CSV table of C-alpha atoms in Angstrom, one decimal:
chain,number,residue,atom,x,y,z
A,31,UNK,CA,63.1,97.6,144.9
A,32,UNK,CA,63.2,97.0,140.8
A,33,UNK,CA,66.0,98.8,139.4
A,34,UNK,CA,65.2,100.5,136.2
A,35,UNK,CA,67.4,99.8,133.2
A,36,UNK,CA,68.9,103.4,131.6
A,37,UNK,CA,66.3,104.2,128.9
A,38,UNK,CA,63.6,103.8,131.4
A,39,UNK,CA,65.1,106.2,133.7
A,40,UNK,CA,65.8,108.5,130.7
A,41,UNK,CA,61.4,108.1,130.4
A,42,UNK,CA,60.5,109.1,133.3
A,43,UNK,CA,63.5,111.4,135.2
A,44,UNK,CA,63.6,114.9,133.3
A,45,UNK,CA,66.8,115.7,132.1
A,46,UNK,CA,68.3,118.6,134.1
A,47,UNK,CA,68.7,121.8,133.0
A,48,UNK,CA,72.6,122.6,131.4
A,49,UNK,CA,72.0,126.0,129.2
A,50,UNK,CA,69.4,128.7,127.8
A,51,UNK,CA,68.9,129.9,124.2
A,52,UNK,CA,68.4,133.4,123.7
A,53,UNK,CA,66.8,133.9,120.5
A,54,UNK,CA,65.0,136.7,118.3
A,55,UNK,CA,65.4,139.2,115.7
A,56,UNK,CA,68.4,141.5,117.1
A,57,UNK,CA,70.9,144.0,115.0
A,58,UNK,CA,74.5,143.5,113.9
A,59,UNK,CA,76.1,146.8,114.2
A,60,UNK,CA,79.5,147.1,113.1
A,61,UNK,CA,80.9,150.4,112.6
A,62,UNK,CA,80.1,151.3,109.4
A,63,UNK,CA,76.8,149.6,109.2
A,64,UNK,CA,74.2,147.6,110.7
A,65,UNK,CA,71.6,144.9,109.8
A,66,UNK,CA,68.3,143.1,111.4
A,67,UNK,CA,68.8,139.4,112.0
A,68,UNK,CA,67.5,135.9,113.7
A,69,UNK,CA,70.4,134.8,116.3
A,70,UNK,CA,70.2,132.1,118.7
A,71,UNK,CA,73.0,132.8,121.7
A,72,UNK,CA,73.0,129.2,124.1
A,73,UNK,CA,74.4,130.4,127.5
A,74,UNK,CA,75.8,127.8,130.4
A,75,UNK,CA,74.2,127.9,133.5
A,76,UNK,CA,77.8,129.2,134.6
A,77,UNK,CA,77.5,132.2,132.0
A,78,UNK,CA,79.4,130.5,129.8
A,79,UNK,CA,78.6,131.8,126.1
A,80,UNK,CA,78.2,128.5,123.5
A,81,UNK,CA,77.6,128.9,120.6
A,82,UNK,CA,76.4,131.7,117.9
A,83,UNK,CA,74.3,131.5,115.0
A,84,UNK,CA,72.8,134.1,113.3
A,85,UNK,CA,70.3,134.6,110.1
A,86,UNK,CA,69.8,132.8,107.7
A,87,UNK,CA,69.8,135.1,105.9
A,88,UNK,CA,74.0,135.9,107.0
A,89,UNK,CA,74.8,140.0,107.0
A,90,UNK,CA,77.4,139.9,104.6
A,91,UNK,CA,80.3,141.3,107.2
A,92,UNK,CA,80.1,138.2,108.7
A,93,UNK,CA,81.4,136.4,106.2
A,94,UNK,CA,84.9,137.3,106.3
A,95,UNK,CA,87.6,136.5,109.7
A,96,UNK,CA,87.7,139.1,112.2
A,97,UNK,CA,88.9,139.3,115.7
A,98,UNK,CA,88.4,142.4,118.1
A,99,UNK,CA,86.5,144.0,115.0
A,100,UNK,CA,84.1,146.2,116.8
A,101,UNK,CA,81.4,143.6,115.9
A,102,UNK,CA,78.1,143.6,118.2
A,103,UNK,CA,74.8,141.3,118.2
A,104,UNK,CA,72.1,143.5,120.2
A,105,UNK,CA,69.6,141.9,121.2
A,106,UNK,CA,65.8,143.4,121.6
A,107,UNK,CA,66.2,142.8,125.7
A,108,UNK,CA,68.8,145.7,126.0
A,109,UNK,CA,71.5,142.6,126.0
A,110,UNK,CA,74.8,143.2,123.7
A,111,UNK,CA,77.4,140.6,122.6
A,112,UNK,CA,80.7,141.3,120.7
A,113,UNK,CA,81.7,138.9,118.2
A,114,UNK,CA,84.4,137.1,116.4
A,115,UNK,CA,84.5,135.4,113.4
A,116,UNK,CA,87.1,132.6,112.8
A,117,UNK,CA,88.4,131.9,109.5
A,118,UNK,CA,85.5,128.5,109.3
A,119,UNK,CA,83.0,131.3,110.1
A,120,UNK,CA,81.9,130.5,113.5
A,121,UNK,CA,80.7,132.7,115.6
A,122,UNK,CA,82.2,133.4,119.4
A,123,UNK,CA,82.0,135.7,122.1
A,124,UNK,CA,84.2,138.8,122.4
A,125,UNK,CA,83.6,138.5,125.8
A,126,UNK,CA,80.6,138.9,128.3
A,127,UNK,CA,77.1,139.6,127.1
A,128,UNK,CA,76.2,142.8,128.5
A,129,UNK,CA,73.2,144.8,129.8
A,130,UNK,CA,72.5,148.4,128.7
A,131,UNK,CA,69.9,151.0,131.0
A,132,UNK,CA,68.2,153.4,128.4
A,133,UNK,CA,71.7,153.3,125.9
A,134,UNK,CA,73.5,155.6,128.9
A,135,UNK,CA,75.7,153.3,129.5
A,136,UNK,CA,76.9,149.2,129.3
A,137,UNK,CA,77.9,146.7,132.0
A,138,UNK,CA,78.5,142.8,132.5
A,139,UNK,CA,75.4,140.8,132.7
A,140,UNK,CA,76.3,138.4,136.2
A,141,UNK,CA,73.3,136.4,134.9
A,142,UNK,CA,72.9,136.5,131.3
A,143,UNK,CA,70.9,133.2,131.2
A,144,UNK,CA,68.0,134.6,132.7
A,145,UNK,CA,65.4,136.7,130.3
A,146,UNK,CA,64.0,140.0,130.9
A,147,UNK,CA,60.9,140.4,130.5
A,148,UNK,CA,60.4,143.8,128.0
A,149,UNK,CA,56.7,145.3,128.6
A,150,UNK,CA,54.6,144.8,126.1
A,151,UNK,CA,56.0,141.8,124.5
A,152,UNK,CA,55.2,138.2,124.5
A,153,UNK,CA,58.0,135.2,125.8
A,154,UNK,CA,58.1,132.0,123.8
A,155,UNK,CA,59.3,129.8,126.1
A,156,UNK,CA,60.4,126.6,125.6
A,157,UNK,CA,62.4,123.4,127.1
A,158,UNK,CA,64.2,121.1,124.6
A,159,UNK,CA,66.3,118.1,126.9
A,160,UNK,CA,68.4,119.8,128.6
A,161,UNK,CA,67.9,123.2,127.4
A,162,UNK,CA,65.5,126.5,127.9
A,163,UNK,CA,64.9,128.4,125.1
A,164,UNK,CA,63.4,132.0,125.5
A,165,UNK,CA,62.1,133.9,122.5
A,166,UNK,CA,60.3,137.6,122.7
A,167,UNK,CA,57.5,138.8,120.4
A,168,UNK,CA,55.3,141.9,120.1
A,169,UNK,CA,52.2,139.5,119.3
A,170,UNK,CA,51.0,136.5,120.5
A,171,UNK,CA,50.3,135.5,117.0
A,172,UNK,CA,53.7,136.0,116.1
A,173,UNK,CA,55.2,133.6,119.1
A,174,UNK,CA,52.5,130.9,117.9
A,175,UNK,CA,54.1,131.6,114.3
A,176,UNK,CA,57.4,131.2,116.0
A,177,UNK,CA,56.4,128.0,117.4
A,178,UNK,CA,55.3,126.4,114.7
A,179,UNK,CA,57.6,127.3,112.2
A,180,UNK,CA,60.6,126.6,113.8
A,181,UNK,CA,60.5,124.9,117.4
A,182,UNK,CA,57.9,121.8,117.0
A,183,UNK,CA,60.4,119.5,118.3
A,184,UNK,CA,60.6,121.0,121.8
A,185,UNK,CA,59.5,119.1,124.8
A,186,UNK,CA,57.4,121.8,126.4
A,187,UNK,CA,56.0,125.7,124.7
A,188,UNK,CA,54.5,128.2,126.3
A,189,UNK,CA,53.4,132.0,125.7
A,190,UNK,CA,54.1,134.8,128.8
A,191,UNK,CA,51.7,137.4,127.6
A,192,UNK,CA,53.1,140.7,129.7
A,193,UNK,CA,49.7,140.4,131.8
A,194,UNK,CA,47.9,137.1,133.3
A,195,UNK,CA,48.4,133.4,133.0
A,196,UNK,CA,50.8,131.3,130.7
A,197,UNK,CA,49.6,130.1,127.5
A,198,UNK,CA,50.5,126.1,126.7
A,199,UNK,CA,51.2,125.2,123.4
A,200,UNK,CA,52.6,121.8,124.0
């Protein structure tokens, strides 16, 4: 048998999945304030939170060092991170992302890497190398939007409309 040399096998064996982005529009809430904003949370397949980025544009309390400071990311899936932000201004996790019923009450999400699907809403959903990348909208038009403003590059798109069949976009 012909043994393939290592950029052929990179050709034609997909890479395997390592981690997920979760991104959207979520709120920072801290406890005087709070602020709409894009984030894009990359989650191992282990639940290990990488890393944060949020905006542009940056709410302005996150542009000063804080540790333990009541910070939160919540995301439109009923998801909620706390943050940190070290003295470079990176973001990290606070600990686990957590999962919220109906605001009664908040609990460790076992399997944050995995989206919920919300009714009514519309997953981007993408694979770029070794990463998924999961993005909700309320329109169709806005994931497409989504798509081709900022993820182009990806290896595969598709729309999950709440009702019937994927949508491929690439």
């Amino acid at each position: 048998m012909q043994q393939l040399h290592a950029f052929e096998r990179e050709i034609l064996v997909p890479e395997l999945v390592r981690s997920v982005v979760l991104a959207g529009i979520g709120i920072i809430r801290w406890p005087t304030g709070e602020k709409a904003a894009d984030y894009r949370v990359t989650v191992g397949l282990d639940s290990a939170i990488g890393p944060i980025r949020i905006g542009p544009p940056v709410p302005s309390i996150l542009g000063r060092p804080i540790r333990h400071g009541n910070i939160f990311l919540y995301m439109k899936d009923r998801r909620r991170i706390a943050l940190n932000i070290a003295p470079n201004g990176q973001l990290s996790a606070d600990g686990p992302i957590e999962r919220g019923r109906d605001e009664l009450g908040w609990w460790t999400d076992t399997t944050p890497w995995i989206p919920i699907d919300i009714p009514d809403h519309f997953t981007l959903a993408m694979k770029a190398g070794p990463v998924l990348i999961f993005q909700s909208h309320a329109t169709r038009e806005q994931a497409e939007t989504a798509y081709h403003q900022h993820w182009q590059h990806v290896d595969t798109a598709e729309i999950r409309p709440p009702l019937g069949r994927p949508i491929q976009l690439k």
